[in-house]
Tab-separated table of C-alpha atoms in Angstrom:
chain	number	residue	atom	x	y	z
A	1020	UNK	CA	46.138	-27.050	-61.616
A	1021	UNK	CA	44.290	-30.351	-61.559
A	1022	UNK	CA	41.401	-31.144	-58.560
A	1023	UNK	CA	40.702	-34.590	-57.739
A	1024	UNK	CA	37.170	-35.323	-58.259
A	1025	UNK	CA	36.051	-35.159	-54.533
A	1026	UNK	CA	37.707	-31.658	-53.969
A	1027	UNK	CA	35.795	-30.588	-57.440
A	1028	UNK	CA	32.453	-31.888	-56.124
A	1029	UNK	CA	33.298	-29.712	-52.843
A	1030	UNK	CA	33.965	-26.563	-54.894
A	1031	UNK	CA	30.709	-26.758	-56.528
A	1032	UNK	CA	29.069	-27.494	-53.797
A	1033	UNK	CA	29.666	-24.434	-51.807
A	1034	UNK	CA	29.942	-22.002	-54.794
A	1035	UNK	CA	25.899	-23.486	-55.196
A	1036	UNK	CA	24.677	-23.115	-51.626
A	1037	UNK	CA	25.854	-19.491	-52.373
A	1038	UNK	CA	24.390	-18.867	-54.747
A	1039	UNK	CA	20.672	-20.138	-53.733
A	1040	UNK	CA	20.979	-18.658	-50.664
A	1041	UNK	CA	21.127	-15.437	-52.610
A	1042	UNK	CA	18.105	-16.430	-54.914
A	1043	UNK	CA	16.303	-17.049	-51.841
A	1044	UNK	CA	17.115	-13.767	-49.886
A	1045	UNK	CA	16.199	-12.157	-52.981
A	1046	UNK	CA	13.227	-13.904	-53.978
A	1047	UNK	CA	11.857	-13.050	-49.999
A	1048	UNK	CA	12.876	-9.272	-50.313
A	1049	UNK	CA	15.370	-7.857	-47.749
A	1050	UNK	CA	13.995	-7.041	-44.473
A	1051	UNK	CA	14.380	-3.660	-43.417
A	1052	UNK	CA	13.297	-4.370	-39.789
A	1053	UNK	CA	15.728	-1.588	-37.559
A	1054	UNK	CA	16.498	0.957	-40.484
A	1055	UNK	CA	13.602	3.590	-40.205
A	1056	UNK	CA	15.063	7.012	-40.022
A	1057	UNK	CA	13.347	9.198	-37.120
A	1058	UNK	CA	12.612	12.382	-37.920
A	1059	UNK	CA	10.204	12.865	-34.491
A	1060	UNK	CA	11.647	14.363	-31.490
A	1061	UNK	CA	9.781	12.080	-29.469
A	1062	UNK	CA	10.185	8.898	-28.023
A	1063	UNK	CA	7.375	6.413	-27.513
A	1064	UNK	CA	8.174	3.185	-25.646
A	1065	UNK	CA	6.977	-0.164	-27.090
A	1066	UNK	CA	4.197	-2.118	-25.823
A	1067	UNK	CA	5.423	-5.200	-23.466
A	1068	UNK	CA	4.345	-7.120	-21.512
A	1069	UNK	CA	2.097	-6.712	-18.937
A	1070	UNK	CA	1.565	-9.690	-16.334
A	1071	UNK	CA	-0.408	-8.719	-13.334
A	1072	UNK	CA	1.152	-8.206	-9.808
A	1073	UNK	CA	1.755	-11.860	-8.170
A	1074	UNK	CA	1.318	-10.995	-4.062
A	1075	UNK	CA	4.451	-13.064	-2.852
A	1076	UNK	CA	3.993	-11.779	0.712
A	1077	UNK	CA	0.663	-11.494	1.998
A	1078	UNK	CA	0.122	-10.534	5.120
A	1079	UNK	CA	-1.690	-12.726	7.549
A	1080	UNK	CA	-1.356	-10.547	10.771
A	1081	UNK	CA	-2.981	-7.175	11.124
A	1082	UNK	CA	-0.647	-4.486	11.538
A	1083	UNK	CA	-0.282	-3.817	15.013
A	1084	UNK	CA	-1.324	0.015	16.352
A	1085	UNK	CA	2.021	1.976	16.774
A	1086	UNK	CA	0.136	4.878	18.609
A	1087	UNK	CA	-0.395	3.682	21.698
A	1088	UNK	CA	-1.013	6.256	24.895
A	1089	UNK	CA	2.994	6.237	25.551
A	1090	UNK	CA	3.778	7.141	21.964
A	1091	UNK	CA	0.814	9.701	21.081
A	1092	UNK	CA	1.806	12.170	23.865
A	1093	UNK	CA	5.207	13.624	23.576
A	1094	UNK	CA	5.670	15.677	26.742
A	1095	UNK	CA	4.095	18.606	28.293
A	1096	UNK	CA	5.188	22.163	27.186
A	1097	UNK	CA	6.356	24.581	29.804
A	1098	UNK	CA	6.594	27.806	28.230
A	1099	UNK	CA	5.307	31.386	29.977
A	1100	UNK	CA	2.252	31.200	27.364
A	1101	UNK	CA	1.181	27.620	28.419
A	1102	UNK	CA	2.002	28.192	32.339
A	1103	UNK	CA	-1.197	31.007	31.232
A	1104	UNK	CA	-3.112	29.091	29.749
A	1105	UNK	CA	-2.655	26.544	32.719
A	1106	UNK	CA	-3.750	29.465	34.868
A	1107	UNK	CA	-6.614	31.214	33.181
A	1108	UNK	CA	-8.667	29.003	30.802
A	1109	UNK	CA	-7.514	25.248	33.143
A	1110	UNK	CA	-6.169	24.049	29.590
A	1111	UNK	CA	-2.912	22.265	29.644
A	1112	UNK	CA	-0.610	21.754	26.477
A	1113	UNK	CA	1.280	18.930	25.061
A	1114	UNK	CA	3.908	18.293	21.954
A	1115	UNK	CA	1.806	15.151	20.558
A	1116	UNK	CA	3.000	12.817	17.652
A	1117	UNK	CA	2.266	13.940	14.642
A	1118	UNK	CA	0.546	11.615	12.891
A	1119	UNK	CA	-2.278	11.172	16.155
A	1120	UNK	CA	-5.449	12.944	15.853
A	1121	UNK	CA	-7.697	14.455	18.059
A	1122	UNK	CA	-9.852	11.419	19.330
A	1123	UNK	CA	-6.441	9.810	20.245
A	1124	UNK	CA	-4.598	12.718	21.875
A	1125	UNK	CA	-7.734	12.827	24.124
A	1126	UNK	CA	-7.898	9.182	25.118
A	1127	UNK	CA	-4.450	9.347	25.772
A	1128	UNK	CA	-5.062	12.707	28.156
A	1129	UNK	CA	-7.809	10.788	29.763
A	1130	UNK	CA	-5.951	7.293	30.471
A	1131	UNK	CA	-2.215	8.522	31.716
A	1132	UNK	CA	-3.459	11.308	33.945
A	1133	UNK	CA	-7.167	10.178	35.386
A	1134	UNK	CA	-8.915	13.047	33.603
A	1135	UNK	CA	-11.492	14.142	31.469
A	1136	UNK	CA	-10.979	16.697	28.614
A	1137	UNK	CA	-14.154	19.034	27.437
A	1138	UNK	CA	-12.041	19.946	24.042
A	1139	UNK	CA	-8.393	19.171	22.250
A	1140	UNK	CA	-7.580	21.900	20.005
A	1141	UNK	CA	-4.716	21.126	17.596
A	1142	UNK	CA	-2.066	22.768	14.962
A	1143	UNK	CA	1.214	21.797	13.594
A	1144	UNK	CA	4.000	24.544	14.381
A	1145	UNK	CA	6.420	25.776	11.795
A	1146	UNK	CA	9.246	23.239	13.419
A	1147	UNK	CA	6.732	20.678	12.228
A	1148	UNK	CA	5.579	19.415	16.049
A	1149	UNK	CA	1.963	18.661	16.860
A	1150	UNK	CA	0.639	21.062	19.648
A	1151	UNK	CA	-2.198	20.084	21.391
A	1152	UNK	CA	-4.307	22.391	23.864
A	1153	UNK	CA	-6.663	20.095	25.925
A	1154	UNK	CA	-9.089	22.048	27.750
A	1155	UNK	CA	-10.076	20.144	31.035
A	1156	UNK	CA	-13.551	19.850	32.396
A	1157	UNK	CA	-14.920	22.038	35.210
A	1158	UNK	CA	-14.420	19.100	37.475
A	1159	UNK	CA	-10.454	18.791	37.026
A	1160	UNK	CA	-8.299	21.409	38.079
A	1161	UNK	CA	-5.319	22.115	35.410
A	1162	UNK	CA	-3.041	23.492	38.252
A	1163	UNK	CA	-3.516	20.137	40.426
A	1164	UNK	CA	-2.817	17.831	36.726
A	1165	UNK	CA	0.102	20.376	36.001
A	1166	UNK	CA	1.746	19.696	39.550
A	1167	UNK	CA	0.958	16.154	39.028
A	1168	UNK	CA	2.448	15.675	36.005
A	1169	UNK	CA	5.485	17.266	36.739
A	1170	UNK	CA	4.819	20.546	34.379
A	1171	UNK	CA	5.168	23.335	37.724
């Protein structure tokens, strides 16, 4: 049937943009980016990125010491082997926090009771509590801290 002359021009255009767009592509080559075939059986994860940390929350105030005296000592054990041990060798025993260490356990020893300590042996029992043995000097008298404390 019969085109006006605008509608013609409109034909012709599009049928040309077509077909250069196809010259183009395959003047260029086709790009083959995303169609290699792996045959490895592993997978290695592109390089990004990598900006360094930003610190959005530094900390102005020091951390504040959680193990004080209250918190390092536990309480005293009063089983038939430490009620011994109280006896014979003037050591007493105390379930500690687990995390203190030996310097602590005996400042701790030394501030709540008014004593001094000549050794604090320590081990970790298989319920995963801190026992420490704190032998007392010749001075102190285990029996007298024992009563004290509340232990006898």
């Amino acid at each position: 049937k019969y085109l006006s002359l605008r509608s013609r021009k409109r034909v012709t255009m599009a049928g040309s943009g077509k077909a250069t767009s196809v010259a183009k592509s395959l003047t260029k080559g086709i790009s083959k980016k995303g169609t290699r075939i792996h045959t490895g059986v592993h997978f290695y994860r592109g390089k990004t990125v990598d900006l360094p940390r930003s610190n959005k929350a530094s900390k102005s105030v020091p951390k504040k010491n959680t193990l004080d005296k209250y918190s390092v000592i536990k309480y005293p054990l009063t089983t038939e082997s430490s009620m011994k041990l109280i006896e014979d060798s003037n050591t007493l025993v105390f379930i500690v926090d687990i995390k203190s260490n030996k310097r602590q356990i005996r400042s701790a020893v030394g501030d709540m009771y008014n004593i001094e300590c000549d050794k604090v042996n320590t081990l970790i029992t298989p319920k995963g509590l801190k026992k420490a043995y704190v032998k007392l000097s010749k001075d102190y008298d285990a029996l007298d801290v024992a009563n004290r404390v509340g232990v006898i």
